[in-house]
Amino acid sequence: MAKKKETKKVVEPLIEKNFEEVETMKEVVTEFFEETVVAKPKRVEKKNSILEDGWELKDRIYRLKGSKKPISRSIRSANIHWFDEKKGYERELKYCQNQKTVFVDEMKGDQRLEHVIFRNGMLIVDKQKTVLQKLLSLYHPDRDKLFYEEKPVAAATNEIAWLEMEIEALNAARNIDIDMAEAIMRTEIGSKVSEMSSKELKRDLLLYAKRNPELFLELASDENVVLRNFGIRATEMGILKLSPDQRTFLWGSNDRKLMNVPFDEHPYSALAAWFKTDEGMEIYSNIEKRLN
């Protein structure tokens, strides 16, 4: 029995020691992983350098206008002029590879003319060639006529503006009443709108708003569109008549003259304006009762 007690006394310290070593190892491992966690680097936006005159140093892309992209197209690099508003006279321009300016009156020494050539409709100019960039972006008489500078930021801005207008137009088209929808679509497809169901009309209205949001919003805010549509409907149903020369509106029942169309004015635009007069409002109310 004495031997068993001694064994127990010897084993217990060893177990405690082993547990202490395991705990120590866990602390070391945990500390190691905590210390080796690498923080994510912050994104740093690269900014282009700006020269003293405000010119931004960056690579620029120029493209020929139009759908044709010739393999090689040279543009004028000499015998061209630019009107300097500050100096009050035209200054001759020339692109020379050994000069620091495109203005001939500022050049010094020999002038070694350099050709400006577009390849496959495009010309990439490195940021180091500021003289050529300024010629193409600021002074060249064919700028925005024969070629243009590609501006991704401006293009993205225009695209965002278009998308926002498209969303606005689609929301307006979704919430518009049926009479206004008919009036707007009549400007697009004419008398066919009278044969369309309400579902077809709504579908075509949404497609029209998506395809041409600017014009749609303009029509949606034009009160005369509804009045023009009202007059067209009245004419289609025989309540009103438009003379063959399209200069006079008549009552359909007795051919009594209602109004004359002013010269060089669209008949239904003139009728819409006439509906706003005192006499026209009475006729409008009369026609409205018949249409309903």
Short mmCIF file of N, CA and C in Angstrom, two decimals, residues 171-280:
data_model
loop_
_atom_site.label_atom_id
_atom_site.label_comp_id
_atom_site.label_asym_id
_atom_site.label_seq_id
_atom_site.Cartn_x
_atom_site.Cartn_y
_atom_site.Cartn_z
N ASN A 171 -40.48 55.72 -64.38
CA ASN A 171 -41.35 55.91 -63.21
C ASN A 171 -42.58 56.74 -63.57
N ALA A 172 -42.35 57.78 -64.38
CA ALA A 172 -43.47 58.62 -64.81
C ALA A 172 -44.43 57.83 -65.69
N ALA A 173 -43.87 57.01 -66.59
CA ALA A 173 -44.71 56.21 -67.49
C ALA A 173 -45.52 55.18 -66.71
N ARG A 174 -44.95 54.64 -65.66
CA ARG A 174 -45.66 53.62 -64.86
C ARG A 174 -46.86 54.23 -64.13
N ASN A 175 -46.73 55.48 -63.72
CA ASN A 175 -47.78 56.10 -62.90
C ASN A 175 -48.71 57.01 -63.69
N ILE A 176 -48.54 57.09 -65.00
CA ILE A 176 -49.32 58.03 -65.79
C ILE A 176 -50.72 57.49 -66.03
N ASP A 177 -51.71 58.38 -66.16
CA ASP A 177 -53.08 57.92 -66.40
C ASP A 177 -53.27 57.56 -67.86
N ILE A 178 -54.35 56.84 -68.14
CA ILE A 178 -54.55 56.25 -69.46
C ILE A 178 -54.76 57.31 -70.54
N ASP A 179 -55.42 58.41 -70.20
CA ASP A 179 -55.66 59.47 -71.19
C ASP A 179 -54.35 60.12 -71.62
N MET A 180 -53.48 60.38 -70.63
CA MET A 180 -52.19 60.97 -70.96
C MET A 180 -51.33 59.99 -71.74
N ALA A 181 -51.40 58.71 -71.38
CA ALA A 181 -50.64 57.69 -72.11
C ALA A 181 -51.07 57.65 -73.57
N GLU A 182 -52.39 57.70 -73.80
CA GLU A 182 -52.90 57.70 -75.17
C GLU A 182 -52.44 58.94 -75.93
N ALA A 183 -52.46 60.09 -75.24
CA ALA A 183 -52.05 61.33 -75.89
C ALA A 183 -50.58 61.29 -76.31
N ILE A 184 -49.74 60.76 -75.44
CA ILE A 184 -48.31 60.70 -75.76
C ILE A 184 -48.04 59.71 -76.88
N MET A 185 -48.65 58.54 -76.80
CA MET A 185 -48.40 57.53 -77.83
C MET A 185 -49.00 57.93 -79.18
N ARG A 186 -50.00 58.77 -79.16
CA ARG A 186 -50.57 59.22 -80.43
C ARG A 186 -49.56 60.07 -81.21
N THR A 187 -48.71 60.80 -80.47
CA THR A 187 -47.66 61.57 -81.15
C THR A 187 -46.63 60.66 -81.80
N GLU A 188 -46.53 59.41 -81.32
CA GLU A 188 -45.53 58.48 -81.82
C GLU A 188 -46.08 57.58 -82.94
N ILE A 189 -47.31 57.05 -82.75
CA ILE A 189 -47.82 56.06 -83.71
C ILE A 189 -49.12 56.50 -84.39
N GLY A 190 -49.62 57.70 -84.08
CA GLY A 190 -50.79 58.21 -84.77
C GLY A 190 -52.09 57.53 -84.37
N SER A 191 -52.99 57.37 -85.35
CA SER A 191 -54.34 56.88 -85.07
C SER A 191 -54.38 55.41 -84.66
N LYS A 192 -53.28 54.67 -84.82
CA LYS A 192 -53.25 53.26 -84.42
C LYS A 192 -53.50 53.10 -82.92
N VAL A 193 -53.25 54.17 -82.16
CA VAL A 193 -53.40 54.09 -80.72
C VAL A 193 -54.85 53.79 -80.32
N SER A 194 -55.80 54.18 -81.19
CA SER A 194 -57.22 53.96 -80.89
C SER A 194 -57.59 52.48 -80.91
N GLU A 195 -56.79 51.66 -81.59
CA GLU A 195 -57.07 50.23 -81.73
C GLU A 195 -56.36 49.40 -80.66
N MET A 196 -55.56 50.03 -79.81
CA MET A 196 -54.77 49.30 -78.82
C MET A 196 -55.53 49.11 -77.52
N SER A 197 -55.28 47.96 -76.88
CA SER A 197 -55.84 47.72 -75.55
C SER A 197 -55.02 48.50 -74.52
N SER A 198 -55.55 48.58 -73.31
CA SER A 198 -54.84 49.33 -72.26
C SER A 198 -53.49 48.69 -71.93
N LYS A 199 -53.42 47.36 -71.96
CA LYS A 199 -52.16 46.66 -71.70
C LYS A 199 -51.14 46.95 -72.79
N GLU A 200 -51.57 46.92 -74.03
CA GLU A 200 -50.67 47.21 -75.15
C GLU A 200 -50.19 48.66 -75.08
N LEU A 201 -51.10 49.54 -74.72
CA LEU A 201 -50.76 50.95 -74.61
C LEU A 201 -49.72 51.18 -73.52
N LYS A 202 -49.91 50.52 -72.37
CA LYS A 202 -48.97 50.66 -71.25
C LYS A 202 -47.60 50.11 -71.62
N ARG A 203 -47.60 48.95 -72.29
CA ARG A 203 -46.32 48.35 -72.69
C ARG A 203 -45.55 49.27 -73.64
N ASP A 204 -46.25 49.76 -74.68
CA ASP A 204 -45.58 50.62 -75.65
C ASP A 204 -45.14 51.94 -75.04
N LEU A 205 -45.90 52.41 -74.07
CA LEU A 205 -45.52 53.65 -73.39
C LEU A 205 -44.22 53.48 -72.62
N LEU A 206 -44.08 52.36 -71.90
CA LEU A 206 -42.85 52.08 -71.15
C LEU A 206 -41.66 51.93 -72.08
N LEU A 207 -41.86 51.26 -73.20
CA LEU A 207 -40.78 51.09 -74.18
C LEU A 207 -40.39 52.44 -74.77
N TYR A 208 -41.37 53.28 -75.03
CA TYR A 208 -41.10 54.61 -75.57
C TYR A 208 -40.33 55.46 -74.57
N ALA A 209 -40.72 55.38 -73.29
CA ALA A 209 -40.02 56.14 -72.24
C ALA A 209 -38.58 55.68 -72.10
N LYS A 210 -38.34 54.40 -72.25
CA LYS A 210 -36.98 53.87 -72.14
C LYS A 210 -36.13 54.25 -73.36
N ARG A 211 -36.76 54.23 -74.52
CA ARG A 211 -36.04 54.51 -75.76
C ARG A 211 -35.72 55.99 -75.93
N ASN A 212 -36.65 56.84 -75.51
CA ASN A 212 -36.45 58.29 -75.69
C ASN A 212 -36.94 59.03 -74.45
N PRO A 213 -36.21 58.89 -73.33
CA PRO A 213 -36.69 59.47 -72.06
C PRO A 213 -36.82 60.98 -72.08
N GLU A 214 -35.91 61.67 -72.77
CA GLU A 214 -35.95 63.14 -72.77
C GLU A 214 -37.22 63.65 -73.43
N LEU A 215 -37.53 63.12 -74.62
CA LEU A 215 -38.74 63.55 -75.32
C LEU A 215 -39.99 63.12 -74.56
N PHE A 216 -39.96 61.93 -73.96
CA PHE A 216 -41.12 61.47 -73.19
C PHE A 216 -41.42 62.43 -72.05
N LEU A 217 -40.40 62.81 -71.28
CA LEU A 217 -40.62 63.72 -70.14
C LEU A 217 -41.12 65.09 -70.61
N GLU A 218 -40.64 65.50 -71.78
CA GLU A 218 -41.10 66.78 -72.33
C GLU A 218 -42.58 66.71 -72.70
N LEU A 219 -42.99 65.59 -73.31
CA LEU A 219 -44.40 65.42 -73.69
C LEU A 219 -45.28 65.26 -72.46
N ALA A 220 -44.76 64.54 -71.46
CA ALA A 220 -45.54 64.29 -70.25
C ALA A 220 -45.83 65.58 -69.48
N SER A 221 -44.99 66.58 -69.64
CA SER A 221 -45.19 67.85 -68.94
C SER A 221 -45.89 68.90 -69.80
N ASP A 222 -46.26 68.53 -71.03
CA ASP A 222 -46.91 69.45 -71.96
C ASP A 222 -48.42 69.23 -71.90
N GLU A 223 -49.14 70.20 -71.34
CA GLU A 223 -50.59 70.05 -71.20
C GLU A 223 -51.29 70.06 -72.55
N ASN A 224 -50.69 70.67 -73.57
CA ASN A 224 -51.31 70.72 -74.88
C ASN A 224 -51.36 69.34 -75.55
N VAL A 225 -50.51 68.40 -75.09
CA VAL A 225 -50.53 67.06 -75.66
C VAL A 225 -51.89 66.41 -75.43
N VAL A 226 -52.43 66.57 -74.24
CA VAL A 226 -53.74 65.99 -73.91
C VAL A 226 -54.83 66.67 -74.72
N LEU A 227 -54.75 67.98 -74.87
CA LEU A 227 -55.77 68.71 -75.63
C LEU A 227 -55.71 68.35 -77.11
N ARG A 228 -54.50 68.17 -77.64
CA ARG A 228 -54.39 67.75 -79.04
C ARG A 228 -55.01 66.36 -79.24
N ASN A 229 -54.71 65.46 -78.30
CA ASN A 229 -55.27 64.12 -78.38
C ASN A 229 -56.80 64.17 -78.28
N PHE A 230 -57.30 65.05 -77.43
CA PHE A 230 -58.74 65.22 -77.28
C PHE A 230 -59.37 65.65 -78.60
N GLY A 231 -58.74 66.60 -79.27
CA GLY A 231 -59.26 67.08 -80.56
C GLY A 231 -59.20 66.00 -81.63
N ILE A 232 -58.13 65.21 -81.63
CA ILE A 232 -58.00 64.13 -82.62
C ILE A 232 -59.07 63.07 -82.40
N ARG A 233 -59.30 62.71 -81.14
CA ARG A 233 -60.35 61.72 -80.83
C ARG A 233 -61.72 62.22 -81.28
N ALA A 234 -61.99 63.50 -81.03
CA ALA A 234 -63.28 64.08 -81.43
C ALA A 234 -63.45 64.05 -82.94
N THR A 235 -62.36 64.28 -83.66
CA THR A 235 -62.41 64.24 -85.12
C THR A 235 -62.60 62.82 -85.63
N GLU A 236 -61.89 61.86 -85.01
CA GLU A 236 -62.01 60.46 -85.42
C GLU A 236 -63.42 59.93 -85.20
N MET A 237 -64.10 60.42 -84.17
CA MET A 237 -65.45 59.96 -83.87
C MET A 237 -66.53 60.75 -84.60
N GLY A 238 -66.11 61.74 -85.40
CA GLY A 238 -67.05 62.49 -86.20
C GLY A 238 -67.72 63.64 -85.48
N ILE A 239 -67.32 63.90 -84.25
CA ILE A 239 -67.90 65.03 -83.51
C ILE A 239 -67.44 66.34 -84.13
N LEU A 240 -66.18 66.38 -84.52
CA LEU A 240 -65.61 67.53 -85.24
C LEU A 240 -65.20 67.11 -86.64
N LYS A 241 -65.07 68.09 -87.51
CA LYS A 241 -64.57 67.86 -88.86
C LYS A 241 -63.42 68.83 -89.14
N LEU A 242 -62.44 68.35 -89.86
CA LEU A 242 -61.34 69.20 -90.31
C LEU A 242 -61.45 69.30 -91.83
N SER A 243 -61.52 70.52 -92.34
CA SER A 243 -61.68 70.72 -93.78
C SER A 243 -60.53 70.09 -94.55
N PRO A 244 -60.74 69.73 -95.82
CA PRO A 244 -59.69 69.08 -96.63
C PRO A 244 -58.39 69.89 -96.70
N ASP A 245 -58.50 71.22 -96.68
CA ASP A 245 -57.28 72.03 -96.72
C ASP A 245 -56.65 72.20 -95.33
N GLN A 246 -57.27 71.58 -94.30
CA GLN A 246 -56.79 71.60 -92.92
C GLN A 246 -56.65 73.01 -92.35
N ARG A 247 -57.56 73.89 -92.79
CA ARG A 247 -57.53 75.28 -92.31
C ARG A 247 -58.73 75.63 -91.45
N THR A 248 -59.74 74.71 -91.36
CA THR A 248 -60.96 75.05 -90.63
C THR A 248 -61.49 73.83 -89.90
N PHE A 249 -61.93 74.04 -88.64
CA PHE A 249 -62.63 72.99 -87.87
C PHE A 249 -64.12 73.30 -87.89
N LEU A 250 -64.94 72.23 -88.09
CA LEU A 250 -66.38 72.36 -88.20
C LEU A 250 -67.06 71.38 -87.25
N TRP A 251 -68.33 71.68 -86.90
CA TRP A 251 -69.14 70.70 -86.18
C TRP A 251 -69.46 69.56 -87.15
N GLY A 252 -69.36 68.36 -86.65
CA GLY A 252 -69.59 67.21 -87.51
C GLY A 252 -71.05 67.04 -87.89
N SER A 253 -71.97 67.52 -87.06
CA SER A 253 -73.40 67.30 -87.28
C SER A 253 -74.00 68.26 -88.31
N ASN A 254 -73.54 69.53 -88.33
CA ASN A 254 -74.16 70.52 -89.22
C ASN A 254 -73.16 71.36 -90.02
N ASP A 255 -71.86 70.99 -89.91
CA ASP A 255 -70.79 71.70 -90.66
C ASP A 255 -70.67 73.17 -90.26
N ARG A 256 -71.12 73.52 -89.06
CA ARG A 256 -70.95 74.90 -88.60
C ARG A 256 -69.49 75.14 -88.25
N LYS A 257 -68.95 76.25 -88.72
CA LYS A 257 -67.54 76.57 -88.49
C LYS A 257 -67.31 76.91 -87.03
N LEU A 258 -66.26 76.30 -86.48
CA LEU A 258 -65.88 76.57 -85.10
C LEU A 258 -64.67 77.50 -85.01
N MET A 259 -63.66 77.23 -85.81
CA MET A 259 -62.44 78.06 -85.74
C MET A 259 -61.63 77.91 -87.02
N ASN A 260 -60.83 78.92 -87.31
CA ASN A 260 -59.88 78.88 -88.42
C ASN A 260 -58.49 78.59 -87.87
N VAL A 261 -57.74 77.79 -88.58
CA VAL A 261 -56.37 77.45 -88.18
C VAL A 261 -55.43 78.53 -88.69
N PRO A 262 -54.65 79.17 -87.81
CA PRO A 262 -53.70 80.19 -88.26
C PRO A 262 -52.71 79.63 -89.27
N PHE A 263 -52.22 80.50 -90.13
CA PHE A 263 -51.28 80.09 -91.18
C PHE A 263 -49.99 79.54 -90.56
N ASP A 264 -49.44 78.48 -91.17
CA ASP A 264 -48.18 77.84 -90.74
C ASP A 264 -48.26 77.25 -89.34
N GLU A 265 -49.44 76.87 -88.90
CA GLU A 265 -49.59 76.25 -87.58
C GLU A 265 -50.27 74.90 -87.74
N HIS A 266 -49.84 73.92 -86.94
CA HIS A 266 -50.44 72.59 -87.01
C HIS A 266 -51.90 72.69 -86.56
N PRO A 267 -52.83 72.08 -87.30
CA PRO A 267 -54.26 72.24 -86.98
C PRO A 267 -54.63 71.81 -85.56
N TYR A 268 -54.09 70.69 -85.10
CA TYR A 268 -54.49 70.21 -83.77
C TYR A 268 -53.77 70.97 -82.65
N SER A 269 -52.62 71.53 -82.94
CA SER A 269 -51.97 72.42 -81.96
C SER A 269 -52.78 73.70 -81.82
N ALA A 270 -53.29 74.20 -82.96
CA ALA A 270 -54.13 75.40 -82.92
C ALA A 270 -55.44 75.11 -82.20
N LEU A 271 -56.00 73.91 -82.44
CA LEU A 271 -57.24 73.54 -81.76
C LEU A 271 -57.03 73.43 -80.26
N ALA A 272 -55.91 72.87 -79.84
CA ALA A 272 -55.60 72.76 -78.41
C ALA A 272 -55.52 74.12 -77.76
N ALA A 273 -54.89 75.08 -78.44
CA ALA A 273 -54.80 76.44 -77.90
C ALA A 273 -56.19 77.09 -77.86
N TRP A 274 -57.02 76.79 -78.86
CA TRP A 274 -58.36 77.38 -78.92
C TRP A 274 -59.25 76.85 -77.80
N PHE A 275 -59.05 75.60 -77.41
CA PHE A 275 -59.83 75.02 -76.32
C PHE A 275 -59.64 75.79 -75.01
N LYS A 276 -58.58 76.57 -74.88
CA LYS A 276 -58.30 77.32 -73.66
C LYS A 276 -59.02 78.67 -73.62
N THR A 277 -59.59 79.08 -74.75
CA THR A 277 -60.32 80.34 -74.79
C THR A 277 -61.72 80.13 -74.21
N ASP A 278 -62.43 81.24 -73.96
CA ASP A 278 -63.78 81.15 -73.38
C ASP A 278 -64.71 80.35 -74.29
N GLU A 279 -64.69 80.67 -75.58
CA GLU A 279 -65.56 79.96 -76.52
C GLU A 279 -65.13 78.50 -76.63
N GLY A 280 -63.83 78.28 -76.68
CA GLY A 280 -63.31 76.93 -76.83
C GLY A 280 -63.62 76.05 -75.63
#
